[in-house]
GROMACS .gro file of C-alpha atoms in nm:
model
  247
    1MET     CA    1  -2.523   0.873   0.191
    2ARG     CA    2  -2.692   0.916   0.541
    3LEU     CA    3  -2.711   0.604   0.723
    4ARG     CA    4  -3.028   0.633   0.766
    5LYS     CA    5  -3.126   0.623   0.401
    6ALA     CA    6  -2.861   0.311   0.346
    7LEU     CA    7  -3.107   0.043   0.343
    8ALA     CA    8  -3.350   0.245   0.057
    9LEU     CA    9  -3.033   0.183  -0.207
   10THR     CA   10  -2.987  -0.182  -0.115
   11ALA     CA   11  -3.074  -0.332  -0.464
   12VAL     CA   12  -2.801  -0.061  -0.685
   13LEU     CA   13  -2.505  -0.120  -0.410
   14SER     CA   14  -2.614  -0.533  -0.486
   15ALA     CA   15  -2.561  -0.514  -0.826
   16ALA     CA   16  -2.252  -0.298  -0.802
   17LEU     CA   17  -2.152  -0.541  -0.586
   18ALA     CA   18  -2.142  -0.852  -0.789
   19ALA     CA   19  -1.993  -0.744  -1.085
   20ALA     CA   20  -1.661  -0.546  -0.878
   21THR     CA   21  -1.624  -0.876  -0.689
   22ALA     CA   22  -1.555  -1.009  -0.954
   23PRO     CA   23  -1.211  -1.170  -1.016
   24THR     CA   24  -1.064  -0.926  -1.297
   25ALA     CA   25  -0.723  -0.885  -1.387
   26GLY     CA   26  -0.425  -0.698  -1.253
   27ALA     CA   27  -0.634  -0.664  -0.911
   28ASP     CA   28  -0.451  -0.556  -0.636
   29ILE     CA   29  -0.457  -0.874  -0.428
   30GLY     CA   30  -0.166  -0.995  -0.096
   31ALA     CA   31  -0.142  -0.814   0.252
   32GLY     CA   32  -0.143  -0.445   0.260
   33GLY     CA   33  -0.362  -0.548  -0.127
   34GLY     CA   34  -0.720  -0.344  -0.208
   35ARG     CA   35  -0.890  -0.198  -0.473
   36PRO     CA   36  -1.091   0.095  -0.534
   37ALA     CA   37  -1.444   0.040  -0.542
   38PRO     CA   38  -1.705   0.161  -0.767
   39ALA     CA   39  -1.827   0.470  -0.796
   40LEU     CA   40  -2.180   0.458  -0.690
   41PRO     CA   41  -2.451   0.762  -0.766
   42SER     CA   42  -2.506   0.776  -0.404
   43ARG     CA   43  -2.122   0.916  -0.319
   44ALA     CA   44  -2.211   1.249  -0.417
   45GLN     CA   45  -2.409   1.334  -0.159
   46ALA     CA   46  -2.102   1.262   0.068
   47THR     CA   47  -2.062   1.588   0.198
   48CYS     CA   48  -1.652   1.461   0.353
   49GLY     CA   49  -1.462   1.760   0.069
   50ASP     CA   50  -1.683   1.914  -0.181
   51GLY     CA   51  -1.956   1.641  -0.212
   52LYS     CA   52  -1.975   1.709  -0.618
   53SER     CA   53  -1.774   1.382  -0.644
   54THR     CA   54  -1.797   1.060  -0.767
   55ALA     CA   55  -1.592   0.853  -0.557
   56PHE     CA   56  -1.531   0.832  -0.227
   57PRO     CA   57  -1.369   1.122  -0.028
   58ILE     CA   58  -1.121   0.957   0.168
   59GLY     CA   59  -0.955   0.609   0.001
   60ALA     CA   60  -0.928   0.340   0.264
   61ARG     CA   61  -0.696   0.027   0.273
   62ILE     CA   62  -0.672  -0.240   0.554
   63ARG     CA   63  -0.297  -0.388   0.572
   64GLY     CA   64  -0.039  -0.636   0.710
   65GLY     CA   65  -0.262  -0.859   0.875
   66PRO     CA   66  -0.170  -1.209   0.947
   67ALA     CA   67  -0.349  -1.535   0.781
   68VAL     CA   68  -0.408  -1.703   1.146
   69TYR     CA   69  -0.547  -1.670   1.488
   70ARG     CA   70  -0.539  -1.852   1.728
   71ALA     CA   71  -0.886  -1.883   1.925
   72GLY     CA   72  -0.729  -1.757   2.313
   73ALA     CA   73  -0.426  -1.681   2.162
   74ALA     CA   74  -0.278  -1.284   2.266
   75PRO     CA   75  -0.433  -0.997   2.018
   76GLN     CA   76  -0.244  -0.973   1.628
   77THR     CA   77  -0.222  -0.594   1.493
   78TRP     CA   78  -0.337  -0.513   1.196
   79PHE     CA   79  -0.357  -0.135   1.003
   80LEU     CA   80  -0.618   0.057   0.853
   81ASP     CA   81  -0.429   0.333   0.609
   82LEU     CA   82  -0.693   0.659   0.511
   83THR     CA   83  -0.608   0.881   0.261
   84ASN     CA   84  -0.805   1.195   0.214
   85THR     CA   85  -0.839   1.328  -0.137
   86THR     CA   86  -1.043   1.611  -0.117
   87ASN     CA   87  -0.860   1.970  -0.012
   88SER     CA   88  -1.015   2.010   0.341
   89GLU     CA   89  -0.964   1.854   0.580
   90CYS     CA   90  -1.242   1.535   0.728
   91THR     CA   91  -1.229   1.459   1.100
   92ALA     CA   92  -1.503   1.232   1.253
   93ILE     CA   93  -1.413   0.999   1.064
   94HIS     CA   94  -1.567   0.579   1.281
   95PRO     CA   95  -1.478   0.307   1.053
   96ILE     CA   96  -1.719  -0.038   1.071
   97VAL     CA   97  -1.575  -0.269   1.035
   98VAL     CA   98  -1.766  -0.547   0.926
   99PHE     CA   99  -1.667  -0.974   1.033
  100THR     CA  100  -1.858  -1.280   0.842
  101ASP     CA  101  -1.780  -1.637   0.870
  102LYS     CA  102  -1.921  -1.896   0.708
  103ALA     CA  103  -2.127  -2.080   0.888
  104ARG     CA  104  -2.300  -1.746   1.109
  105THR     CA  105  -2.172  -1.837   1.388
  106LEU     CA  106  -1.934  -1.665   1.553
  107ARG     CA  107  -2.073  -1.376   1.854
  108PRO     CA  108  -1.931  -1.067   2.009
  109ALA     CA  109  -1.804  -1.191   2.254
  110HIS     CA  110  -1.589  -1.461   2.093
  111LEU     CA  111  -1.361  -1.138   1.939
  112ARG     CA  112  -1.175  -0.834   2.108
  113MET     CA  113  -1.106  -0.572   1.943
  114GLU     CA  114  -0.898  -0.229   2.015
  115PHE     CA  115  -0.783   0.029   1.818
  116ASP     CA  116  -0.488   0.319   1.810
  117ALA     CA  117  -0.526   0.637   1.741
  118PRO     CA  118  -0.460   1.018   1.923
  119GLY     CA  119  -0.512   1.015   2.344
  120GLY     CA  120  -0.489   0.594   2.322
  121THR     CA  121  -0.594   0.306   2.267
  122PHE     CA  122  -0.990   0.247   2.245
  123PRO     CA  123  -1.195  -0.041   2.264
  124VAL     CA  124  -1.432  -0.093   1.976
  125SER     CA  125  -1.825  -0.175   2.015
  126LEU     CA  126  -1.909  -0.461   1.925
  127GLU     CA  127  -2.271  -0.629   1.806
  128ARG     CA  128  -2.415  -0.893   1.573
  129SER     CA  129  -2.670  -0.766   1.317
  130ASP     CA  130  -2.966  -0.941   1.209
  131ARG     CA  131  -2.735  -1.134   0.897
  132ASP     CA  132  -2.528  -1.301   1.199
  133GLU     CA  133  -2.208  -0.999   1.064
  134ILE     CA  134  -2.014  -0.889   1.395
  135ILE     CA  135  -2.038  -0.520   1.343
  136ALA     CA  136  -1.758  -0.311   1.439
  137VAL     CA  137  -1.776   0.092   1.565
  138PHE     CA  138  -1.483   0.206   1.574
  139ASP     CA  139  -1.675   0.474   1.887
  140GLY     CA  140  -1.374   0.354   2.160
  141GLY     CA  141  -1.661   0.317   2.361
  142ASP     CA  142  -1.863   0.673   2.283
  143ALA     CA  143  -1.502   0.827   2.424
  144PHE     CA  144  -1.390   0.858   2.049
  145PRO     CA  145  -1.441   1.165   1.908
  146GLY     CA  146  -1.379   1.055   1.553
  147PHE     CA  147  -1.011   1.079   1.319
  148ALA     CA  148  -0.879   1.322   1.118
  149VAL     CA  149  -0.735   1.390   0.805
  150GLY     CA  150  -0.622   1.673   0.688
  151PRO     CA  151  -0.642   1.807   0.304
  152GLY     CA  152  -0.429   1.544   0.079
  153GLY     CA  153  -0.264   1.360   0.446
  154SER     CA  154  -0.282   1.066   0.525
  155MET     CA  155  -0.274   0.847   0.799
  156THR     CA  156  -0.252   0.460   0.876
  157VAL     CA  157  -0.488   0.348   1.222
  158LYS     CA  158  -0.335  -0.004   1.407
  159VAL     CA  159  -0.546  -0.249   1.472
  160GLY     CA  160  -0.556  -0.519   1.755
  161LEU     CA  161  -0.730  -0.777   1.744
  162SER     CA  162  -0.780  -1.160   1.927
  163PHE     CA  163  -1.087  -1.445   1.971
  164ALA     CA  164  -1.111  -1.580   2.320
  165PRO     CA  165  -1.021  -1.925   2.331
  166ASP     CA  166  -1.450  -2.091   2.205
  167ALA     CA  167  -1.431  -1.869   1.862
  168PRO     CA  168  -1.576  -2.154   1.648
  169LEU     CA  169  -1.309  -2.199   1.424
  170GLY     CA  170  -1.270  -2.167   1.047
  171GLU     CA  171  -1.246  -1.843   0.798
  172VAL     CA  172  -1.377  -1.472   0.842
  173VAL     CA  173  -1.409  -1.229   0.616
  174ALA     CA  174  -1.366  -0.897   0.711
  175ASP     CA  175  -1.485  -0.533   0.506
  176ALA     CA  176  -1.531  -0.204   0.626
  177ALA     CA  177  -1.629   0.151   0.581
  178LEU     CA  178  -1.617   0.479   0.716
  179VAL     CA  179  -1.834   0.725   0.818
  180GLN     CA  180  -1.901   1.033   0.857
  181ARG     CA  181  -2.038   1.145   1.213
  182LYS     CA  182  -2.302   1.466   1.179
  183GLY     CA  183  -2.439   1.497   1.518
  184ASP     CA  184  -2.748   1.186   1.511
  185ASP     CA  185  -2.635   1.076   1.213
  186GLY     CA  186  -2.354   1.038   0.946
  187ASP     CA  187  -2.280   1.007   0.554
  188TRP     CA  188  -2.055   0.714   0.462
  189ILE     CA  189  -1.708   0.845   0.269
  190GLY     CA  190  -1.499   0.509   0.255
  191GLU     CA  191  -1.428   0.169   0.222
  192ALA     CA  192  -1.207  -0.120   0.195
  193GLY     CA  193  -1.203  -0.379   0.023
  194GLY     CA  194  -1.189  -0.711   0.248
  195TYR     CA  195  -0.920  -0.942   0.438
  196GLN     CA  196  -0.899  -1.273   0.458
  197PHE     CA  197  -0.829  -1.454   0.748
  198SER     CA  198  -0.857  -1.784   0.902
  199VAL     CA  199  -0.910  -1.866   1.373
  200GLU     CA  200  -0.780  -2.205   1.389
  201SER     CA  201  -0.661  -2.365   1.721
  202PRO     CA  202  -0.365  -2.359   1.922
  203ALA     CA  203  -0.238  -2.662   1.862
  204ASP     CA  204  -0.317  -2.682   1.372
  205PRO     CA  205   0.005  -2.601   1.223
  206VAL     CA  206   0.058  -2.292   0.999
  207GLU     CA  207   0.238  -2.240   0.724
  208ALA     CA  208   0.500  -2.042   0.742
  209GLY     CA  209   0.513  -1.694   0.590
  210SER     CA  210   0.184  -1.762   0.482
  211LEU     CA  211   0.096  -1.346   0.493
  212ALA     CA  212  -0.326  -1.265   0.451
  213HIS     CA  213  -0.543  -1.262   0.185
  214THR     CA  214  -0.701  -0.857   0.079
  215GLY     CA  215  -0.857  -0.770  -0.176
  216PRO     CA  216  -1.038  -0.940  -0.459
  217ARG     CA  217  -1.233  -1.283  -0.410
  218ASP     CA  218  -1.485  -1.590  -0.495
  219TRP     CA  219  -1.645  -1.584  -0.192
  220ALA     CA  220  -2.006  -1.723  -0.166
  221TYR     CA  221  -2.082  -1.555   0.170
  222GLY     CA  222  -1.794  -1.236   0.186
  223ALA     CA  223  -1.969  -0.993   0.007
  224GLY     CA  224  -1.779  -0.691   0.085
  225ALA     CA  225  -1.818  -0.372   0.295
  226VAL     CA  226  -2.147  -0.209   0.093
  227ALA     CA  227  -2.322  -0.548   0.073
  228ALA     CA  228  -2.245  -0.633   0.471
  229LEU     CA  229  -2.297  -0.274   0.601
  230ALA     CA  230  -2.633  -0.190   0.366
  231THR     CA  231  -2.851  -0.507   0.277
  232GLY     CA  232  -2.718  -0.631   0.690
  233GLY     CA  233  -2.793  -0.328   0.772
  234GLY     CA  234  -2.437  -0.197   0.946
  235LEU     CA  235  -2.451   0.106   0.882
  236LEU     CA  236  -2.795   0.168   1.036
  237LEU     CA  237  -2.623  -0.041   1.367
  238GLY     CA  238  -2.345   0.185   1.270
  239ALA     CA  239  -2.519   0.466   1.377
  240ARG     CA  240  -2.707   0.359   1.624
  241ARG     CA  241  -2.415   0.293   1.869
  242LEU     CA  242  -2.292   0.664   1.689
  243ARG     CA  243  -2.604   0.819   1.815
  244ARG     CA  244  -2.566   0.696   2.186
  245SER     CA  245  -2.231   0.827   2.174
  246VAL     CA  246  -2.392   1.191   2.097
  247SER     CA  247  -2.699   1.123   2.353
   0.00000   0.00000   0.00000
């Protein structure tokens, strides 16, 4: 899906996601969870692979993240798994993660985020959308060309995330979409289920062994990667970030 067309599909995406995020029996829930997203007509426009399938060419999953982040503490780690479901190489893949907190008081200055890639560790660019989500673009500060995944291959992206001492406390959900950059534009080629966690003060007790929740959830404010990106303008905001890297 071309980034500049994202808002035109708002009604279709919102309706599809509303059905997709309803709890269902047998859903994959828990650390490493994640549920295949519903097939949408717009996916046929993805050009990673043959461009004819109604499924996303890149499967994605968020896993391994902690259930609690302490404000002011050191970064904690989670992982984004990418799987190429096609018989051709997919390159220039840039994840875009949307953080949504219930009070919508989270700001870019409250987060620090980085990811590992061939060549080193790169910063994530953070911006605020017009719906008060935090949009995290894996552009490496304009220095990262994107991930490449071979035909039928997979890779795991290690992500570090921390919160400033003055970060607002409370529950947060992180949703991810994958964009394949094409010059000054790009295609929407994958998405990952929600990663649910809380930001707490250093003094708050936490239950030992607690795990993050990923997959379907019933949060009224956690609409998922598709709705957050499409209706909040996150894909377009992410596109602006990626355009800067080639200008």
